[in-house]
Coordinates of C-alpha atoms in Angstrom, one line a residue:
M1 CA -92.0 10.5 165.1
G2 CA -94.9 9.9 162.7
S3 CA -96.3 7.4 160.6
C4 CA -95.5 6.7 156.9
A5 CA -98.0 7.3 154.2
D6 CA -97.9 5.5 150.8
N7 CA -99.2 8.5 149.1
L8 CA -99.6 12.3 149.6
Q9 CA -102.6 13.9 148.7
G10 CA -101.7 16.4 145.8
V11 CA -102.3 20.2 145.4
D12 CA -105.8 20.7 143.4
L13 CA -104.4 22.9 140.7
I14 CA -108.0 23.8 139.5
V15 CA -108.7 25.4 142.9
I16 CA -105.5 26.9 142.8
R17 CA -105.7 28.7 139.8
S18 CA -109.2 29.8 140.3
G19 CA -108.2 31.5 143.6
P20 CA -106.8 35.2 144.2
T21 CA -103.1 35.6 143.0
L22 CA -100.5 38.0 143.3
K23 CA -100.0 40.7 140.6
P24 CA -96.6 39.7 138.6
A25 CA -94.9 43.1 139.9
T26 CA -96.0 42.1 143.3
G27 CA -94.4 38.5 143.1
R28 CA -91.5 40.1 141.8
A29 CA -91.1 42.2 144.7
L30 CA -91.1 39.4 147.1
I31 CA -88.1 37.8 145.3
M32 CA -86.0 40.6 144.8
S33 CA -82.6 40.6 146.2
V34 CA -82.4 41.5 149.9
T35 CA -80.9 45.3 150.8
L36 CA -78.8 46.2 153.4
L37 CA -81.5 48.6 154.5
E38 CA -83.9 45.4 155.0
I39 CA -81.3 43.6 157.0
D40 CA -80.6 46.6 159.3
Q41 CA -84.6 46.9 159.9
A42 CA -84.9 43.2 160.8
M43 CA -81.6 43.2 162.9
F44 CA -82.8 46.1 165.1
S45 CA -86.2 45.2 165.4
I46 CA -85.0 41.9 167.3
D47 CA -84.9 42.8 171.1
G48 CA -81.8 42.6 172.6
D49 CA -83.0 41.0 175.6
K50 CA -84.4 37.9 173.8
A51 CA -82.9 34.4 174.6
P52 CA -79.8 33.7 172.3
G53 CA -79.9 31.1 169.8
F54 CA -78.5 27.6 170.3
D55 CA -75.1 29.1 169.1
G56 CA -75.1 31.3 172.3
F57 CA -75.2 34.3 170.6
N58 CA -78.3 37.2 171.2
A59 CA -79.5 40.1 169.0
V60 CA -76.9 42.3 170.9
F61 CA -73.8 40.4 169.6
F62 CA -74.9 40.8 165.9
K63 CA -75.8 44.3 166.5
S64 CA -72.5 44.9 167.4
Q65 CA -70.3 42.3 165.7
L66 CA -69.8 40.5 162.2
Y67 CA -70.7 36.9 162.4
P68 CA -70.4 34.3 159.3
Q69 CA -74.1 33.7 158.1
V70 CA -75.3 30.3 159.2
N71 CA -78.8 28.8 158.4
I72 CA -79.3 26.0 160.8
A73 CA -81.3 25.4 163.7
S74 CA -81.5 22.7 166.7
I75 CA -84.6 21.1 167.4
T76 CA -85.2 20.2 171.0
L77 CA -87.9 17.8 172.2
I78 CA -89.6 19.3 175.6
P79 CA -91.8 16.6 177.3
E80 CA -95.1 17.9 178.0
I81 CA -95.7 15.4 180.6
S82 CA -93.7 13.8 183.5
N83 CA -91.9 10.3 182.6
P84 CA -92.8 10.3 178.8
T85 CA -93.2 7.1 177.2
Y86 CA -94.2 8.0 173.6
A87 CA -93.0 10.5 171.0
S88 CA -96.2 12.1 170.6
V89 CA -96.0 13.5 174.2
F90 CA -93.1 15.7 173.2
R91 CA -93.3 19.0 171.9
P92 CA -90.5 20.2 169.4
I93 CA -88.8 23.4 169.8
A94 CA -86.4 25.0 167.2
C95 CA -83.7 27.1 168.4
C96 CA -82.6 29.2 165.8
T97 CA -79.7 31.4 164.9
I98 CA -80.0 35.0 164.8
V99 CA -79.2 35.2 161.2
Y100 CA -82.2 32.7 160.5
K101 CA -84.3 35.0 162.6
I102 CA -83.2 38.1 160.6
I103 CA -84.3 36.3 157.3
V104 CA -87.7 35.3 158.6
K105 CA -88.4 39.0 159.8
I106 CA -87.4 40.5 156.2
L107 CA -89.8 37.8 154.5
T108 CA -92.5 38.6 157.0
H109 CA -92.2 42.3 156.3
R110 CA -92.4 41.6 152.8
M111 CA -95.4 39.6 152.7
Q112 CA -97.3 42.0 155.2
D113 CA -97.5 44.3 152.4
V114 CA -99.0 41.8 149.6
I115 CA -100.9 39.4 151.7
G116 CA -104.2 41.3 151.5
E117 CA -104.2 40.7 147.9
V118 CA -104.8 37.0 148.5
I119 CA -106.7 37.0 151.7
N120 CA -110.1 37.6 151.6
T121 CA -111.5 40.2 153.7
A122 CA -113.6 37.9 155.5
Q123 CA -110.6 36.3 157.1
P124 CA -109.4 38.7 160.0
S125 CA -107.2 36.5 162.1
F126 CA -103.6 37.3 162.0
M127 CA -103.9 40.0 159.4
P128 CA -102.6 43.7 159.8
K129 CA -105.4 46.1 160.7
R130 CA -108.2 43.4 160.8
H131 CA -110.1 42.5 163.8
I132 CA -112.1 39.4 164.6
A133 CA -114.7 41.5 166.3
E134 CA -115.7 42.9 162.8
N135 CA -116.9 39.4 161.8
I136 CA -118.8 39.1 164.9
L137 CA -120.5 42.5 164.2
L138 CA -121.1 41.4 160.7
A139 CA -123.0 38.3 161.7
T140 CA -125.0 39.9 164.1
D141 CA -126.2 42.3 161.8
L142 CA -127.0 39.6 159.3
I143 CA -128.9 37.6 162.0
K144 CA -130.8 40.7 162.9
G145 CA -131.8 41.5 159.5
Y146 CA -133.0 37.8 159.0
I147 CA -135.0 38.0 162.1
R148 CA -136.6 41.5 160.8
K149 CA -137.3 40.2 157.5
N150 CA -138.4 36.4 158.2
I151 CA -139.8 36.3 161.8
S152 CA -141.1 39.9 162.6
P153 CA -144.9 40.6 162.1

């Protein structure tokens, strides 16, 4: 599916250590044990009408039945063109179980509360309560200020 590399580029620890980090209490909150309340909130935030996982069960089943937890996914390759001849023209789709989706929802919810501590305010994309339009307005104001200062008589 890909090419093999002789070596992998490492993480630059100097850059990582000089960037923003979570406060110790925030880090501990991210790794604390999952509570029943978090599981309930995650479970009931999943639409019952969503497609079932590869195990054939949808969220409605899990909302009404007990099912042994499994953390597996089935990867299916969907061709992007008719008559594919190369692996690069396939798009992988992961079919996950509802249990996996619950885990992802719990982790996402936890991270939403703390992500602002490590993501700069100039990064609005995919951040709650931030809009890319704010950067457009800021850029416009900066350009107008530059023009007034340097070009206007």
